PDB file of C-alpha atoms in Angstrom:
ATOM      1  CA  GLN U  34      71.060   1.171   6.029  1.00 83.00           C
ATOM      2  CA  VAL U  35      71.220  -2.215   7.694  1.00 93.00           C
ATOM      3  CA  GLN U  36      69.940  -5.566   6.349  1.00 95.00           C
ATOM      4  CA  LEU U  37      68.575  -8.135   8.702  1.00 97.00           C
ATOM      5  CA  VAL U  38      68.035 -11.908   8.319  1.00 97.00           C
ATOM      6  CA  GLU U  39      66.126 -14.001  10.807  1.00 97.00           C
ATOM      7  CA  SER U  40      66.521 -17.646  11.316  1.00 97.00           C
ATOM      8  CA  GLY U  41      65.586 -20.323  13.828  1.00 97.00           C
ATOM      9  CA  GLY U  42      61.846 -20.454  13.364  1.00 97.00           C
ATOM     10  CA  GLY U  43      60.041 -23.790  13.109  1.00 98.00           C
ATOM     11  CA  LEU U  44      57.347 -26.089  14.560  1.00 98.00           C
ATOM     12  CA  VAL U  45      57.449 -26.784  18.337  1.00 98.00           C
ATOM     13  CA  GLN U  46      54.928 -28.277  20.828  1.00 98.00           C
ATOM     14  CA  ALA U  47      53.483 -26.250  23.570  1.00 98.00           C
ATOM     15  CA  GLY U  48      55.826 -25.976  26.429  1.00 98.00           C
ATOM     16  CA  GLY U  49      58.854 -26.255  24.213  1.00 98.00           C
ATOM     17  CA  SER U  50      61.501 -23.765  23.276  1.00 98.00           C
ATOM     18  CA  LEU U  51      63.026 -22.099  20.299  1.00 98.00           C
ATOM     19  CA  ARG U  52      65.821 -19.486  19.913  1.00 98.00           C
ATOM     20  CA  LEU U  53      65.535 -17.120  17.033  1.00 98.00           C
ATOM     21  CA  SER U  54      68.579 -15.279  15.580  1.00 98.00           C
ATOM     22  CA  CYS U  55      68.787 -12.111  13.563  1.00 98.00           C
ATOM     23  CA  ALA U  56      72.080 -11.430  11.694  1.00 97.00           C
ATOM     24  CA  ALA U  57      72.687  -7.758  10.716  1.00 96.00           C
ATOM     25  CA  SER U  58      74.906  -6.662   7.862  1.00 93.00           C
ATOM     26  CA  GLY U  59      77.309  -3.710   8.103  1.00 75.00           C
ATOM     27  CA  ARG U  60      79.690  -2.482  10.613  1.00 70.00           C
ATOM     28  CA  THR U  61      77.521  -0.185  12.710  1.00 90.00           C
ATOM     29  CA  PHE U  62      75.211  -2.782  14.476  1.00 95.00           C
ATOM     30  CA  SER U  63      75.889  -1.353  17.906  1.00 95.00           C
ATOM     31  CA  THR U  64      74.312   1.980  16.910  1.00 95.00           C
ATOM     32  CA  TYR U  65      70.902   0.496  16.610  1.00 97.00           C
ATOM     33  CA  ILE U  66      68.257  -0.415  19.144  1.00 98.00           C
ATOM     34  CA  MET U  67      67.085  -3.959  18.225  1.00 98.00           C
ATOM     35  CA  GLY U  68      63.751  -5.444  18.647  1.00 98.00           C
ATOM     36  CA  TRP U  69      61.368  -8.380  17.853  1.00 98.00           C
ATOM     37  CA  PHE U  70      57.851  -8.112  16.621  1.00 98.00           C
ATOM     38  CA  ARG U  71      55.348 -10.795  15.655  1.00 98.00           C
ATOM     39  CA  GLN U  72      52.168 -11.048  13.592  1.00 98.00           C
ATOM     40  CA  GLY U  73      49.825 -13.866  14.001  1.00 97.00           C
ATOM     41  CA  PRO U  74      47.224 -15.110  11.563  1.00 92.00           C
ATOM     42  CA  GLY U  75      44.606 -12.470  11.114  1.00 93.00           C
ATOM     43  CA  LYS U  76      46.199 -10.150  13.624  1.00 96.00           C
ATOM     44  CA  GLU U  77      48.137  -6.835  13.553  1.00 97.00           C
ATOM     45  CA  ARG U  78      51.855  -6.791  14.113  1.00 97.00           C
ATOM     46  CA  GLU U  79      52.672  -6.486  17.794  1.00 98.00           C
ATOM     47  CA  PHE U  80      55.694  -5.586  19.882  1.00 98.00           C
ATOM     48  CA  VAL U  81      57.440  -8.441  21.461  1.00 98.00           C
ATOM     49  CA  THR U  82      60.719  -7.053  23.029  1.00 98.00           C
ATOM     50  CA  ALA U  83      63.483  -4.561  22.460  1.00 98.00           C
ATOM     51  CA  ILE U  84      67.078  -4.110  23.744  1.00 98.00           C
ATOM     52  CA  SER U  85      69.198  -0.897  23.909  1.00 98.00           C
ATOM     53  CA  ARG U  86      72.316  -0.434  21.954  1.00 97.00           C
ATOM     54  CA  SER U  87      74.703  -1.777  24.608  1.00 96.00           C
ATOM     55  CA  GLY U  88      72.292  -4.300  26.030  1.00 97.00           C
ATOM     56  CA  GLY U  89      71.873  -2.587  29.263  1.00 97.00           C
ATOM     57  CA  SER U  90      68.079  -2.099  28.974  1.00 98.00           C
ATOM     58  CA  THR U  91      65.311  -4.380  27.774  1.00 98.00           C
ATOM     59  CA  SER U  92      61.639  -4.150  27.351  1.00 98.00           C
ATOM     60  CA  TYR U  93      59.006  -6.963  27.001  1.00 98.00           C
ATOM     61  CA  ALA U  94      55.440  -7.208  26.176  1.00 98.00           C
ATOM     62  CA  ASP U  95      53.415  -8.442  29.190  1.00 98.00           C
ATOM     63  CA  SER U  96      52.403 -11.557  27.203  1.00 98.00           C
ATOM     64  CA  VAL U  97      55.893 -12.782  26.899  1.00 98.00           C
ATOM     65  CA  LYS U  98      57.564 -11.501  30.066  1.00 98.00           C
ATOM     66  CA  GLY U  99      59.189 -14.300  32.066  1.00 98.00           C
ATOM     67  CA  ARG U 100      59.175 -16.586  29.101  1.00 98.00           C
ATOM     68  CA  PHE U 101      61.063 -14.790  26.394  1.00 98.00           C
ATOM     69  CA  THR U 102      64.468 -13.244  26.717  1.00 98.00           C
ATOM     70  CA  ILE U 103      66.190 -10.886  24.121  1.00 98.00           C
ATOM     71  CA  SER U 104      70.054 -10.608  24.020  1.00 98.00           C
ATOM     72  CA  ARG U 105      72.500  -9.174  21.576  1.00 98.00           C
ATOM     73  CA  ASP U 106      76.176  -9.850  20.627  1.00 97.00           C
ATOM     74  CA  ASN U 107      77.500  -6.757  19.067  1.00 96.00           C
ATOM     75  CA  ALA U 108      80.745  -8.483  18.034  1.00 95.00           C
ATOM     76  CA  LYS U 109      78.655 -10.845  15.978  1.00 96.00           C
ATOM     77  CA  SER U 110      76.180  -8.218  14.795  1.00 97.00           C
ATOM     78  CA  THR U 111      73.401 -10.552  15.912  1.00 97.00           C
ATOM     79  CA  VAL U 112      70.398 -10.283  18.181  1.00 98.00           C
ATOM     80  CA  TYR U 113      68.608 -13.275  19.704  1.00 98.00           C
ATOM     81  CA  LEU U 114      65.192 -14.182  21.049  1.00 98.00           C
ATOM     82  CA  GLN U 115      65.183 -17.201  23.334  1.00 98.00           C
ATOM     83  CA  MET U 116      61.536 -18.311  23.665  1.00 98.00           C
ATOM     84  CA  ASN U 117      60.667 -20.791  26.415  1.00 98.00           C
ATOM     85  CA  SER U 118      57.390 -22.299  27.571  1.00 98.00           C
ATOM     86  CA  LEU U 119      55.853 -21.575  24.198  1.00 98.00           C
ATOM     87  CA  LYS U 120      52.111 -21.433  23.822  1.00 98.00           C
ATOM     88  CA  PRO U 121      49.904 -21.820  20.822  1.00 98.00           C
ATOM     89  CA  GLU U 122      49.081 -18.206  20.971  1.00 97.00           C
ATOM     90  CA  ASP U 123      52.744 -17.490  20.372  1.00 98.00           C
ATOM     91  CA  THR U 124      52.198 -18.774  16.759  1.00 98.00           C
ATOM     92  CA  ALA U 125      53.184 -15.990  14.380  1.00 98.00           C
ATOM     93  CA  VAL U 126      55.704 -14.645  11.936  1.00 98.00           C
ATOM     94  CA  TYR U 127      58.597 -13.129  13.929  1.00 98.00           C
ATOM     95  CA  TYR U 128      60.286 -10.053  12.609  1.00 98.00           C
ATOM     96  CA  CYS U 129      63.670  -8.585  13.740  1.00 98.00           C
ATOM     97  CA  ALA U 130      63.807  -4.823  13.640  1.00 98.00           C
ATOM     98  CA  ALA U 131      66.487  -2.121  14.006  1.00 97.00           C
ATOM     99  CA  GLY U 132      65.700   1.116  15.635  1.00 97.00           C
ATOM    100  CA  ILE U 133      67.044   4.584  15.843  1.00 96.00           C
ATOM    101  CA  GLY U 134      66.633   7.530  18.296  1.00 97.00           C
ATOM    102  CA  PRO U 135      65.998   7.023  22.062  1.00 98.00           C
ATOM    103  CA  PHE U 136      65.400   3.744  23.625  1.00 98.00           C
ATOM    104  CA  VAL U 137      61.835   3.850  24.701  1.00 97.00           C
ATOM    105  CA  GLY U 138      60.835   0.203  24.523  1.00 97.00           C
ATOM    106  CA  ALA U 139      57.816  -0.447  22.298  1.00 97.00           C
ATOM    107  CA  SER U 140      57.748   3.309  21.360  1.00 97.00           C
ATOM    108  CA  THR U 141      61.245   3.136  19.809  1.00 98.00           C
ATOM    109  CA  THR U 142      61.454   4.246  16.146  1.00 98.00           C
ATOM    110  CA  PHE U 143      62.141   0.991  14.285  1.00 98.00           C
ATOM    111  CA  LYS U 144      63.231   1.697  10.837  1.00 96.00           C
ATOM    112  CA  TYR U 145      64.621  -1.419   9.409  1.00 96.00           C
ATOM    113  CA  TRP U 146      62.909  -4.829   9.163  1.00 97.00           C
ATOM    114  CA  GLY U 147      63.823  -8.402   8.455  1.00 97.00           C
ATOM    115  CA  GLN U 148      61.902 -10.874   6.229  1.00 97.00           C
ATOM    116  CA  GLY U 149      60.355 -12.727   9.086  1.00 98.00           C
ATOM    117  CA  THR U 150      60.611 -16.372  10.337  1.00 98.00           C
ATOM    118  CA  GLN U 151      57.587 -18.468  11.067  1.00 98.00           C
ATOM    119  CA  VAL U 152      57.051 -19.991  14.558  1.00 98.00           C
ATOM    120  CA  THR U 153      54.275 -22.445  14.954  1.00 98.00           C
ATOM    121  CA  VAL U 154      53.290 -23.871  18.361  1.00 98.00           C
ATOM    122  CA  SER U 155      51.076 -26.896  18.427  1.00 98.00           C
ATOM    123  CA  SER U 156      48.795 -27.899  21.312  1.00 93.00           C
TER     124      SER U 156
END
């Protein structure tokens, strides 16, 4: 089992940037696919992005493609989400997740979840 802790959320104006971090416990970080999800007010949780175990493959939701970038540093057991050109509709609680099995983007089996960090984008 892996424990995940997100940080870096906050309040930002539209057009601004934030970088979220997710620190994982344990010594087997590189065995997990990592991803980010978000849940806006009154909405269902939605897939944002995922990255394969060695970082060679990524997948993005159409709504964030070109604006968000996922990366990972296996030596630091940390995954990042760089968010640029933020829009009010990006306002949500963002969750880090660890997946198992094959890398299939949004269809990856995500098993472990962080506590979430709030991102608020003002207009």
